[in-house]
PDB file of C-alpha atoms in Angstrom:
ATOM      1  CA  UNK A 690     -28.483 129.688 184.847  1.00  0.00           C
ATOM      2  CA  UNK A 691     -31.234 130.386 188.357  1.00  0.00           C
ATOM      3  CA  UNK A 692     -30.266 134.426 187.360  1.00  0.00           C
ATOM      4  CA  UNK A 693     -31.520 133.880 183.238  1.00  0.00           C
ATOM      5  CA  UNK A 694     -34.572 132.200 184.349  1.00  0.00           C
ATOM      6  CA  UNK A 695     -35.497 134.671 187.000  1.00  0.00           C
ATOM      7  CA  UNK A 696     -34.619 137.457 184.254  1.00  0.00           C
ATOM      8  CA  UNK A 697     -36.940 135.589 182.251  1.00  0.00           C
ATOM      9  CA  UNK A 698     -39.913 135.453 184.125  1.00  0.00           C
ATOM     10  CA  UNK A 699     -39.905 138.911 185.392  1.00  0.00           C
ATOM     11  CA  UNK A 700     -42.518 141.361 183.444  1.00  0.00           C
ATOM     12  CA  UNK A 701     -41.843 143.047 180.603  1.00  0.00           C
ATOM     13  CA  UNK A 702     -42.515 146.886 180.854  1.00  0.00           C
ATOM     14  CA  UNK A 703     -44.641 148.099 178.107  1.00  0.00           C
ATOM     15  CA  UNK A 704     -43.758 150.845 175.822  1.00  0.00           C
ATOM     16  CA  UNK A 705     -45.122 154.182 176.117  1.00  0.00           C
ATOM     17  CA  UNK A 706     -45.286 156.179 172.960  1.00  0.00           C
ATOM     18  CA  UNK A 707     -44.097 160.012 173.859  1.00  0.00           C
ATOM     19  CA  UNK A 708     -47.282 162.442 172.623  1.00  0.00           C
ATOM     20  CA  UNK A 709     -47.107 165.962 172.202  1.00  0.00           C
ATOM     21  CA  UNK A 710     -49.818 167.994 172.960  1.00  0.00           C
ATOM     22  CA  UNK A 711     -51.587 170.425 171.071  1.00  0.00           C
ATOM     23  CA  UNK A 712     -52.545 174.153 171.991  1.00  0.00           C
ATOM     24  CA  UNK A 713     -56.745 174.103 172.446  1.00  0.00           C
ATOM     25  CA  UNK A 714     -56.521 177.358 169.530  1.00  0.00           C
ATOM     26  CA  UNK A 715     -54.863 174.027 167.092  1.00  0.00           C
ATOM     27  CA  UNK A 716     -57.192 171.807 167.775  1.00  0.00           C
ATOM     28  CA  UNK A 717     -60.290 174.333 166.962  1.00  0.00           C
ATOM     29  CA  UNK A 718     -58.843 175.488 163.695  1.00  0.00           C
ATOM     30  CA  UNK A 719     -58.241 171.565 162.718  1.00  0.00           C
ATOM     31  CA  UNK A 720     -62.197 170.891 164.210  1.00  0.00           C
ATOM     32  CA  UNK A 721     -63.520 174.028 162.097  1.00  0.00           C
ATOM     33  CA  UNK A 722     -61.573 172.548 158.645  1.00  0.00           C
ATOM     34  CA  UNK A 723     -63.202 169.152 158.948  1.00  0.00           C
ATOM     35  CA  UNK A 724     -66.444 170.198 159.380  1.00  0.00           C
ATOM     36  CA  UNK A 725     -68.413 170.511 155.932  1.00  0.00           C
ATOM     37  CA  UNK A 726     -70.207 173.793 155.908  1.00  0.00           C
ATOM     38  CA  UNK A 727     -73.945 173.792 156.407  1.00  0.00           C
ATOM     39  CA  UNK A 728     -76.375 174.575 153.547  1.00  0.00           C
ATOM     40  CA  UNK A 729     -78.415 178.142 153.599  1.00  0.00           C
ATOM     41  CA  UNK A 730     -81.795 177.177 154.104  1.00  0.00           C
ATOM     42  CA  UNK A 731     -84.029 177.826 150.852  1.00  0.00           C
ATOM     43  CA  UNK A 732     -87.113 179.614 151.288  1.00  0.00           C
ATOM     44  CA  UNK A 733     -89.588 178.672 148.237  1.00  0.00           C
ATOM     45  CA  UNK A 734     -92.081 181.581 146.616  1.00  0.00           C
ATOM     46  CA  UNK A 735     -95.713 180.195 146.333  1.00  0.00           C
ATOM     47  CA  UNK A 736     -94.981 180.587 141.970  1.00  0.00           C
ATOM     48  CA  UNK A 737     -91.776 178.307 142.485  1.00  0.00           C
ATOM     49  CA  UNK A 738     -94.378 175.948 145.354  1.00  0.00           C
ATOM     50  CA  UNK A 739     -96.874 175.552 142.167  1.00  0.00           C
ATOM     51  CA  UNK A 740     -94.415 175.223 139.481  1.00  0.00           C
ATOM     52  CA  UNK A 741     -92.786 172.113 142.199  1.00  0.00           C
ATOM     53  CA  UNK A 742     -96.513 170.711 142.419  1.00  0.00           C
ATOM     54  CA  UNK A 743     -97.278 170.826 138.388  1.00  0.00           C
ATOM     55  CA  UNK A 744     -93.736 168.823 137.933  1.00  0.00           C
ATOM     56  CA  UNK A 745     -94.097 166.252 140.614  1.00  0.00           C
ATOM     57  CA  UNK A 746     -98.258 165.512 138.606  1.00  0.00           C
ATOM     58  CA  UNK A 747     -96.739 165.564 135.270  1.00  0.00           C
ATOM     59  CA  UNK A 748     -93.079 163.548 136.052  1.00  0.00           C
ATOM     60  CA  UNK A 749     -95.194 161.232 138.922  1.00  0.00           C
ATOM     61  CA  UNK A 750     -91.928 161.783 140.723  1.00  0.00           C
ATOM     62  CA  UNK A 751     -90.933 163.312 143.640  1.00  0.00           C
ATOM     63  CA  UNK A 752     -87.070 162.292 143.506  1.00  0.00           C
ATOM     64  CA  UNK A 753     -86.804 163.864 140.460  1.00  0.00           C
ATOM     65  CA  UNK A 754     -88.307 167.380 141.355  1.00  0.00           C
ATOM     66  CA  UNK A 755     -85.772 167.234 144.455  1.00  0.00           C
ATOM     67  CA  UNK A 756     -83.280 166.479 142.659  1.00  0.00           C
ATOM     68  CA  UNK A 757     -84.152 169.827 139.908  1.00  0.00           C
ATOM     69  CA  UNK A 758     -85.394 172.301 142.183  1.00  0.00           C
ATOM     70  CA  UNK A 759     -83.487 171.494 145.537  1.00  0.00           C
ATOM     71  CA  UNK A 760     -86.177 170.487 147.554  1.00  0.00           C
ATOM     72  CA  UNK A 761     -86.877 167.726 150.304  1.00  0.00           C
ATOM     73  CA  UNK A 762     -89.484 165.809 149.936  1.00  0.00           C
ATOM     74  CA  UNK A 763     -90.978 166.116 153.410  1.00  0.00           C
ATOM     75  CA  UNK A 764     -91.419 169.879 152.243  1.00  0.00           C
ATOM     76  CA  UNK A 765     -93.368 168.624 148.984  1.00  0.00           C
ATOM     77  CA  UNK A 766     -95.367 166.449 150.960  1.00  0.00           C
ATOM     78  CA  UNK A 767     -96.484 169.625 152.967  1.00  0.00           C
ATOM     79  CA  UNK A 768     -97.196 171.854 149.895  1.00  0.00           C
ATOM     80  CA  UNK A 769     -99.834 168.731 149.052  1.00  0.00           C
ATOM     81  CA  UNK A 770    -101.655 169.436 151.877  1.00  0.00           C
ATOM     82  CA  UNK A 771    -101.788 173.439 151.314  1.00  0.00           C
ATOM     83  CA  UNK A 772    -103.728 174.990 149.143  1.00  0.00           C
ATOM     84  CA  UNK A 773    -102.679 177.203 146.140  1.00  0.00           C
ATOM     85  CA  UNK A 774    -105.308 177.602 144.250  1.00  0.00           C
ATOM     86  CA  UNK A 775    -107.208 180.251 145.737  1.00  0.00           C
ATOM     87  CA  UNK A 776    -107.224 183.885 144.866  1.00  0.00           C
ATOM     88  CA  UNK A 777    -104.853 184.991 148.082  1.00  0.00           C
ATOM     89  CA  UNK A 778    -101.974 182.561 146.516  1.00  0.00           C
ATOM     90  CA  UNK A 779    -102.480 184.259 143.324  1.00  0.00           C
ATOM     91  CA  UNK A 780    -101.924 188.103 144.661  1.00  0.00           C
ATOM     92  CA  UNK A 781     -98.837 186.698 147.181  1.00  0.00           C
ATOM     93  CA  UNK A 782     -97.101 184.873 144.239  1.00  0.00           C
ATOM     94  CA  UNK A 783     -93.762 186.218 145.696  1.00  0.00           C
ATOM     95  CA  UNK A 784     -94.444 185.254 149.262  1.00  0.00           C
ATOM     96  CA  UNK A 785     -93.658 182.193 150.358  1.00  0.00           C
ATOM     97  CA  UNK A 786     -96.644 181.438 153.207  1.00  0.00           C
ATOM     98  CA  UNK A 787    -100.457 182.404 151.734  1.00  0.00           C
ATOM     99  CA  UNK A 788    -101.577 184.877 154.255  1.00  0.00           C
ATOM    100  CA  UNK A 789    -105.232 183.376 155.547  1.00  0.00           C
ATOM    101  CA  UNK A 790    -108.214 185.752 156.205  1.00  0.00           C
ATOM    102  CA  UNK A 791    -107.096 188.524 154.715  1.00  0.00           C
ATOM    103  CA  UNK A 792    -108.957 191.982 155.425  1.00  0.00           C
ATOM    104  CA  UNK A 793    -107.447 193.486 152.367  1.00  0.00           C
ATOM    105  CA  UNK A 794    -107.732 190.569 149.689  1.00  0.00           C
ATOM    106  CA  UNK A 795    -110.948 191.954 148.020  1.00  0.00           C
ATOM    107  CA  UNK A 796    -109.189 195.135 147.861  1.00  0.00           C
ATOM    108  CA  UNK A 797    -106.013 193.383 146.362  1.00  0.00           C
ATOM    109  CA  UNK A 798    -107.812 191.374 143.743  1.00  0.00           C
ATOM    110  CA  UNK A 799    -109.327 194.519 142.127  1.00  0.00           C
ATOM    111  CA  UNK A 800    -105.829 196.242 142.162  1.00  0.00           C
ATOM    112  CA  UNK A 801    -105.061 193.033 139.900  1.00  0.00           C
ATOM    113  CA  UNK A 802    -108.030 193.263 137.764  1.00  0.00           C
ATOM    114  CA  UNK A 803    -107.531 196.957 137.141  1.00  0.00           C
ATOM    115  CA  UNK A 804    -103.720 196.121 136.470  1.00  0.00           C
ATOM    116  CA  UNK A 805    -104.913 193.671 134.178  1.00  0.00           C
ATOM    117  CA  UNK A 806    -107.355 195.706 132.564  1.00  0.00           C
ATOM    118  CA  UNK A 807    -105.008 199.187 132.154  1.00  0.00           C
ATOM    119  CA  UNK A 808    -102.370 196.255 130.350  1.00  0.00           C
ATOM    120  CA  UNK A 809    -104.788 195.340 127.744  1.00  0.00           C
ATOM    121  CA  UNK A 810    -105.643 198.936 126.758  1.00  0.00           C
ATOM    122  CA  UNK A 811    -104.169 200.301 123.883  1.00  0.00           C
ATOM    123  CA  UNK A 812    -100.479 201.683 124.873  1.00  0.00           C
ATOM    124  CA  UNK A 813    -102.167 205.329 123.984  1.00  0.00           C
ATOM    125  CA  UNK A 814    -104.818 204.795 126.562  1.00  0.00           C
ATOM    126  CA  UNK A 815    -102.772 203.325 129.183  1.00  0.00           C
ATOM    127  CA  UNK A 816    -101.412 205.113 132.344  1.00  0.00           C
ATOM    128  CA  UNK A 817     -98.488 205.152 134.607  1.00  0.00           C
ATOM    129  CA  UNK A 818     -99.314 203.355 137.966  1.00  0.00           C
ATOM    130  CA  UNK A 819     -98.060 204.662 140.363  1.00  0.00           C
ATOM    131  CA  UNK A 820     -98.430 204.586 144.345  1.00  0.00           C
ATOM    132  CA  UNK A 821    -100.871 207.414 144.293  1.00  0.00           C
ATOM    133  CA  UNK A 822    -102.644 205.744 141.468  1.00  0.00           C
ATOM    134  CA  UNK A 823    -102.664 202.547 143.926  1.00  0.00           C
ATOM    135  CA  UNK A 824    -103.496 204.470 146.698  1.00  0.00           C
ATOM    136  CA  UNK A 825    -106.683 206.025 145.073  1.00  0.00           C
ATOM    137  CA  UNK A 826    -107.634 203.232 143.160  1.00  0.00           C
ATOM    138  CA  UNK A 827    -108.001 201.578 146.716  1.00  0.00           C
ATOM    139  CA  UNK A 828    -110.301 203.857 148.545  1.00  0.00           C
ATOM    140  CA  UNK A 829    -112.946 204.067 145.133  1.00  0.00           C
ATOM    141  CA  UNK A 830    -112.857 199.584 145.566  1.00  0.00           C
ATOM    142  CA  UNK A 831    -113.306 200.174 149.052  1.00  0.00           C
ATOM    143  CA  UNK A 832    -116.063 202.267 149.006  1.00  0.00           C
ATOM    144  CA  UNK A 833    -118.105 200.306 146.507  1.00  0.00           C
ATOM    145  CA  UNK A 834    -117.422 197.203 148.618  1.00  0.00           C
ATOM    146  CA  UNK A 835    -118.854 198.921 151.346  1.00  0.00           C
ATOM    147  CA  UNK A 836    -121.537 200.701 149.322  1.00  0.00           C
ATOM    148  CA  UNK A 837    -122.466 196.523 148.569  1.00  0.00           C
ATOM    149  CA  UNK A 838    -122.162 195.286 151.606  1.00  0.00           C
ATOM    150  CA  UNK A 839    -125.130 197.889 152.993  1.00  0.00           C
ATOM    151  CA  UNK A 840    -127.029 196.032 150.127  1.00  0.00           C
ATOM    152  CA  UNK A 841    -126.053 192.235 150.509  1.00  0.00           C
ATOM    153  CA  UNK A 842    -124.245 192.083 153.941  1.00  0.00           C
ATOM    154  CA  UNK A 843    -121.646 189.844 152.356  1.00  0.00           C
ATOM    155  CA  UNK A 844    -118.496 191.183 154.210  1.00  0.00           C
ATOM    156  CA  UNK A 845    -117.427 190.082 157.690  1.00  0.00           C
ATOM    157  CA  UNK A 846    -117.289 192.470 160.839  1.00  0.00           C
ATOM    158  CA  UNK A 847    -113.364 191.810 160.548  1.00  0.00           C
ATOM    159  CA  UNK A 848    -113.121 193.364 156.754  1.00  0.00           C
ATOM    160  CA  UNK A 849    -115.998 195.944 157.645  1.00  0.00           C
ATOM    161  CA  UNK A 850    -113.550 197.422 160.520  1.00  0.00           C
ATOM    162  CA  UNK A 851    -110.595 197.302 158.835  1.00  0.00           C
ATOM    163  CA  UNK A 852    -111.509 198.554 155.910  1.00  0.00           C
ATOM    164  CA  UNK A 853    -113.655 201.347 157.313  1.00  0.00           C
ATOM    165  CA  UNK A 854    -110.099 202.206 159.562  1.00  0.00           C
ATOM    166  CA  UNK A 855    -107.959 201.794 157.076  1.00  0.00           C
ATOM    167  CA  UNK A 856    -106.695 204.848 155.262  1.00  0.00           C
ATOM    168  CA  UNK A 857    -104.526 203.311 152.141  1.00  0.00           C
ATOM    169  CA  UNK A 858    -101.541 205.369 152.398  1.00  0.00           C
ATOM    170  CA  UNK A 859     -98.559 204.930 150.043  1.00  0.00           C
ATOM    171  CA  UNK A 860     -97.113 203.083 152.006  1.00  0.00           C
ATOM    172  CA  UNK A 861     -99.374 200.195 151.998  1.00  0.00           C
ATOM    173  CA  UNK A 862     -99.487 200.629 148.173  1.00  0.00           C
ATOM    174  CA  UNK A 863     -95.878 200.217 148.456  1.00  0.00           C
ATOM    175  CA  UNK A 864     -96.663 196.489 150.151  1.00  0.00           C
ATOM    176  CA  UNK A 865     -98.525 195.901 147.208  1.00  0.00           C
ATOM    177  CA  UNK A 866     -96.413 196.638 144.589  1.00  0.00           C
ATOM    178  CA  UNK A 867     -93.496 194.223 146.608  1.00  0.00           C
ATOM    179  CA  UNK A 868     -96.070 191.727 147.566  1.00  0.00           C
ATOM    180  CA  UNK A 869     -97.153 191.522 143.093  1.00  0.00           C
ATOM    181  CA  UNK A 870     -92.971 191.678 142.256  1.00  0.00           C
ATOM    182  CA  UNK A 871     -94.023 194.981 140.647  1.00  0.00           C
ATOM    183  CA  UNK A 872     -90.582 197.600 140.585  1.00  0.00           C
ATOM    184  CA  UNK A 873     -90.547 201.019 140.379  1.00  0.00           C
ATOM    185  CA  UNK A 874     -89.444 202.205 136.535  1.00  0.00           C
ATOM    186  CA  UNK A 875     -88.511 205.708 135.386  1.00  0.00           C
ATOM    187  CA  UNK A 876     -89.409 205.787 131.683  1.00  0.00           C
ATOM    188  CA  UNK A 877     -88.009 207.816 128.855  1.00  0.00           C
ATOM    189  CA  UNK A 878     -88.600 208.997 125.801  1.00  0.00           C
ATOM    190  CA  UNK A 879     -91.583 208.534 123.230  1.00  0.00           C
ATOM    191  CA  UNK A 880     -91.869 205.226 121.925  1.00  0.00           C
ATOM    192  CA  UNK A 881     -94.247 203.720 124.222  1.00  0.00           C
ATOM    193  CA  UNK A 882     -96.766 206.084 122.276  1.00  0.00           C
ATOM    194  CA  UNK A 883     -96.123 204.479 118.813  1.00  0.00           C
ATOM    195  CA  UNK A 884     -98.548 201.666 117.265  1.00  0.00           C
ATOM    196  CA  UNK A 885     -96.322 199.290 115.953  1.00  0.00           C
ATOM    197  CA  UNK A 886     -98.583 197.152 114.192  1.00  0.00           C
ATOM    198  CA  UNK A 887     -99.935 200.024 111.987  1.00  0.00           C
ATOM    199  CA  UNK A 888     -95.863 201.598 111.474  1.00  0.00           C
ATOM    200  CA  UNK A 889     -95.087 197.638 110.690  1.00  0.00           C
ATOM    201  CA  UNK A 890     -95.614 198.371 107.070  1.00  0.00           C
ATOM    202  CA  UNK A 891     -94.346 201.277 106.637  1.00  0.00           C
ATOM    203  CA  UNK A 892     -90.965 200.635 108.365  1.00  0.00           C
ATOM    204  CA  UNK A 893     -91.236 197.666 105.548  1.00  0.00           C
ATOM    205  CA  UNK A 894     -91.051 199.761 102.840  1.00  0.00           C
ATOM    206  CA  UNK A 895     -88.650 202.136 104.157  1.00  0.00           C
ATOM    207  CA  UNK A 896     -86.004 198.881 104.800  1.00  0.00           C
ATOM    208  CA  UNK A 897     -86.592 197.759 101.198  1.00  0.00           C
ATOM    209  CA  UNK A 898     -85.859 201.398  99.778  1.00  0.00           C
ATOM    210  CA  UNK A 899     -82.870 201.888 101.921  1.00  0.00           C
ATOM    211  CA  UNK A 900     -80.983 198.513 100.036  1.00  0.00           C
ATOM    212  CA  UNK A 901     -81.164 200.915  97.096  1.00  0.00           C
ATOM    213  CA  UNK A 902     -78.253 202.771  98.151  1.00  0.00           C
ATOM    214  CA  UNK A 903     -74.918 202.465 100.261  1.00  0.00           C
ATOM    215  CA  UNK A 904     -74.751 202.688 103.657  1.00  0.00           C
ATOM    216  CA  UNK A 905     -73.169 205.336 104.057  1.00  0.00           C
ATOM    217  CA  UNK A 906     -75.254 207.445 102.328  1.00  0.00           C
ATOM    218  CA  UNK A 907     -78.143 206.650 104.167  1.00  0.00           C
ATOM    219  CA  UNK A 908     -78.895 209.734 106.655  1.00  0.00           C
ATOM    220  CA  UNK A 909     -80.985 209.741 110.210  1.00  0.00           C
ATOM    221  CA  UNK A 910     -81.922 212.826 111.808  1.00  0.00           C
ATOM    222  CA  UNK A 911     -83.891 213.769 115.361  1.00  0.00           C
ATOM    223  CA  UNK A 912     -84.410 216.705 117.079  1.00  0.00           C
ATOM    224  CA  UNK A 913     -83.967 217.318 120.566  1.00  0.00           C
ATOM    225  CA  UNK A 914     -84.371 220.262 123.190  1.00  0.00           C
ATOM    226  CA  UNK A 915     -81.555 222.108 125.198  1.00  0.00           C
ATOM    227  CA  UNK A 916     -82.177 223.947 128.149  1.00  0.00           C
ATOM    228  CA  UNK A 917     -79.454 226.205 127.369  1.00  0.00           C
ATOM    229  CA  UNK A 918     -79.688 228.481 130.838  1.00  0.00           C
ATOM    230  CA  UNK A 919     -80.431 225.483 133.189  1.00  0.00           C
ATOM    231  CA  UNK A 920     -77.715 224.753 135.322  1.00  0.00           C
ATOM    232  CA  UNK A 921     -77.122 221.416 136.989  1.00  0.00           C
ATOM    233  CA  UNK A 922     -78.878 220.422 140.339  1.00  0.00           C
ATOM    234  CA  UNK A 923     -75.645 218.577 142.136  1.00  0.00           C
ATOM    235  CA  UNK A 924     -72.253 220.088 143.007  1.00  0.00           C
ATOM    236  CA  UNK A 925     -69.584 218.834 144.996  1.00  0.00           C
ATOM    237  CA  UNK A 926     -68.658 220.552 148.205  1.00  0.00           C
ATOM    238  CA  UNK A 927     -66.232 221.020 151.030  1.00  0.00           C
ATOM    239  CA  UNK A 928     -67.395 219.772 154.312  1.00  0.00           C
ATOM    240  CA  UNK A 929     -67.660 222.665 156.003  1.00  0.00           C
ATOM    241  CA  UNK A 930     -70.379 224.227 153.150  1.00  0.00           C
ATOM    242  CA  UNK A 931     -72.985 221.948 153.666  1.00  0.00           C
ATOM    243  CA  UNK A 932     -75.273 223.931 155.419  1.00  0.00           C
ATOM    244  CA  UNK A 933     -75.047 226.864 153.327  1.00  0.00           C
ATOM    245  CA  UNK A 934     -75.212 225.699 150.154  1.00  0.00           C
ATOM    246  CA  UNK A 935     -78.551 226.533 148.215  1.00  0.00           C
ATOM    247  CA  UNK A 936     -79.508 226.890 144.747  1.00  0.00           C
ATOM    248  CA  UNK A 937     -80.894 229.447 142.641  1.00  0.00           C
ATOM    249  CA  UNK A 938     -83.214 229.837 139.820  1.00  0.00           C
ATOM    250  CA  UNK A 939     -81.510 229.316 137.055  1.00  0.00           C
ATOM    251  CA  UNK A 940     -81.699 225.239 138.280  1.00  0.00           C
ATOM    252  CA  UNK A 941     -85.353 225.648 136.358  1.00  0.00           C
ATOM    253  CA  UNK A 942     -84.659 227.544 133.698  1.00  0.00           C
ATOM    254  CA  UNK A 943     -87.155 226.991 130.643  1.00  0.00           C
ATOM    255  CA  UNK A 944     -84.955 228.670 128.232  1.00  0.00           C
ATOM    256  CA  UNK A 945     -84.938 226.305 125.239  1.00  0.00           C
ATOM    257  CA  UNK A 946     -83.681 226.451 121.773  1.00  0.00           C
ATOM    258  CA  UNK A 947     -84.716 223.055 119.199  1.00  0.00           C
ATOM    259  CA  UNK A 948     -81.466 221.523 117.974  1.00  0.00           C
ATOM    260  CA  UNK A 949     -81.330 218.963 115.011  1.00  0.00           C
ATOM    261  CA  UNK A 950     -78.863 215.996 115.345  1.00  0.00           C
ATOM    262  CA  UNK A 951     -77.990 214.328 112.469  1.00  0.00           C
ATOM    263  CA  UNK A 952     -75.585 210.845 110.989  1.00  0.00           C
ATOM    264  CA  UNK A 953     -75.442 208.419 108.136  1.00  0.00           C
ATOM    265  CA  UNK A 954     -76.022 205.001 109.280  1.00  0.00           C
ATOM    266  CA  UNK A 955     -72.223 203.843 109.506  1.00  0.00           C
ATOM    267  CA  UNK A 956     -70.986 206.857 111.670  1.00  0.00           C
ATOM    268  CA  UNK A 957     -68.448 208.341 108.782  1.00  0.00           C
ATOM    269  CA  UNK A 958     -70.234 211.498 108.713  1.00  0.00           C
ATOM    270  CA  UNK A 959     -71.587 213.211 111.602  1.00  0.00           C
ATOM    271  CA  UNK A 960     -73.090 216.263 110.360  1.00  0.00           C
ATOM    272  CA  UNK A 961     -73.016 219.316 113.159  1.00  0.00           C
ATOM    273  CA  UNK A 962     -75.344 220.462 115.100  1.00  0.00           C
ATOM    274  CA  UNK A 963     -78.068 222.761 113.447  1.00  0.00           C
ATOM    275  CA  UNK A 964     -80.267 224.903 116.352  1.00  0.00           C
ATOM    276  CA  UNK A 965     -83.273 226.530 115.689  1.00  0.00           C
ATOM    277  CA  UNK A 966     -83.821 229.437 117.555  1.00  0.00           C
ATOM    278  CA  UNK A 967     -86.363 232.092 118.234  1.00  0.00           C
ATOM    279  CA  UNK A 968     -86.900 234.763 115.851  1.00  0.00           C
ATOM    280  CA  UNK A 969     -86.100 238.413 116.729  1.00  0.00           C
ATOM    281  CA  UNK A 970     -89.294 239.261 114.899  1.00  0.00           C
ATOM    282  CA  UNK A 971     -92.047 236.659 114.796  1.00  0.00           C
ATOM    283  CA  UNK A 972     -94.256 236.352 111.441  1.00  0.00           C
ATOM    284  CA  UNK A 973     -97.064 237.126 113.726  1.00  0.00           C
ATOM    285  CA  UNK A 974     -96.001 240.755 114.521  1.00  0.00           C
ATOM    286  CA  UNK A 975     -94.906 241.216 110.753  1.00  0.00           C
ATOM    287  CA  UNK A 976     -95.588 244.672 109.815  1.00  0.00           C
ATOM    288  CA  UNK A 977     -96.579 245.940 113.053  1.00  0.00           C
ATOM    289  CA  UNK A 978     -95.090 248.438 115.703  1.00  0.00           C
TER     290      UNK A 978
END
């Protein structure tokens, strides 16, 4: 009976639970799943900072505008305090920061204006900008603003000197064009040259005479120009020929014969090719040796 009561009060040993232990490579890869992926920070244009401003006034709401556009509102609260009103957040509507005292922003806002201006002209009286057209259009603002500021003294000795240094390459009129979202466009054929409001009626009448017939009978014919001599400017090569490859003259070869193409308006009937081509004899040099 003494030996069960001494077994009895003796202490208990405590269970240990066997771990196993994990390689430090396991325990990163387990780490790395659990943790949620952080968000790309969003960088807002000065358009998309305006458009934010003229919801949050109209909605009264600032949750709401988060909420659409992906904002914080701590960010909103700092596009409050900014101003976007002026003419330099107008020409750096792509940027997202409004670049303050700006030598170049007179020079800027009259490359607007004279965007502006060339866009409301008649499509017959407008021109192709490009960075030459930038370029130049620079140096003539320039000089009048300087021609003024002998006059009025309105300029400030930071846009005098930088102006007067500056020499409006194209690549500074290619800043521009990125700066205004403008993109570089190579444009074909002849229809920018058409006035549609005056070939509105016409192309009236012409739809109401074509229900007349069947579709298949109604024809469409263009003419086109081949360069029948002109050879192609690419060519694939060996490795080794690189260096002496060169091309010839007959890459600009103006030989050209007029060829008519012509189809009914379903695509049944494609009639062939007719070329016109130069007479062995022109009318001009009729009856003459």
């Amino acid at each position: 009976g003494g030996a069960a009561n001494l077994n009895s009060d003796a202490p208990k040993k405590k269970k240990t639970k066997q771990t196993t232990l994990k390689p430090v490579s396991a325990k990163n890869d387990e780490q790395q799943k659990t943790k949620k992926p952080r968000k790309k920070p969003v960088r807002f244009t000065i358009q998309q900072k305006i458009e934010i401003l003229e919801f949050v006034k109209t909605h009264g709401s600032v949750k709401e505008a988060c909420r659409k556009y992906g904002c914080s509102k701590q960010s909103i609260s700092e596009w409050q305090k900014e101003d976007y009103s002026t003419e330099a957040a107008r020409f750096n509507s792509k940027a997202t920061r409004v670049q303050k005292d700006d030598p170049y922003l007179r020079v800027k806002i009259g490359i607007l204006a004279f965007y502006d201006l060339n866009k409301s002209m008649p499509k017959d009286l407008q021109i192709n900008i490009t960075g030459e057209v930038i370029s130049a259009r620079a140096k003539l603002i320039r000089d009048r603003l300087l021609e003024r500021h002998n006059e009025a003294n309105f300029l400030s000795p930071k846009e005098v000197k930088n102006l007067q240094e500056c020499k409006f390459s194209r690549s500074w009129s290619n800043k521009i064009a990125q700066q205004n979202g403008w993109r570089s466009k190579r444009l074909h054929g002849e229809a920018g040259s058409v006035d549609v409001d005056k070939a509105a009626p016409q192309i009236e009448e012409i739809c109401t005479l074509i229900t007349e017939y069947d579709i298949d009978h109604v024809y469409n014919m263009d003419e086109t120009g081949l360069f029948f001599k002109c050879l192609p400017n690419r060519s694939y090569l060996k490795k080794g020929d690189y260096k002496n490859a060169r091309g010839n003259k007959l890459m600009k070869a103006k030989d050209r014969v007029t060829i008519y193409v012509c189809t009914n308006a379903d695509g049944s009937d494609k009639v062939p090719l007719v070329m016109i081509g130069k007479a062995k004899k022109p009318r001009c040099f009729h009856n003459r040796r």
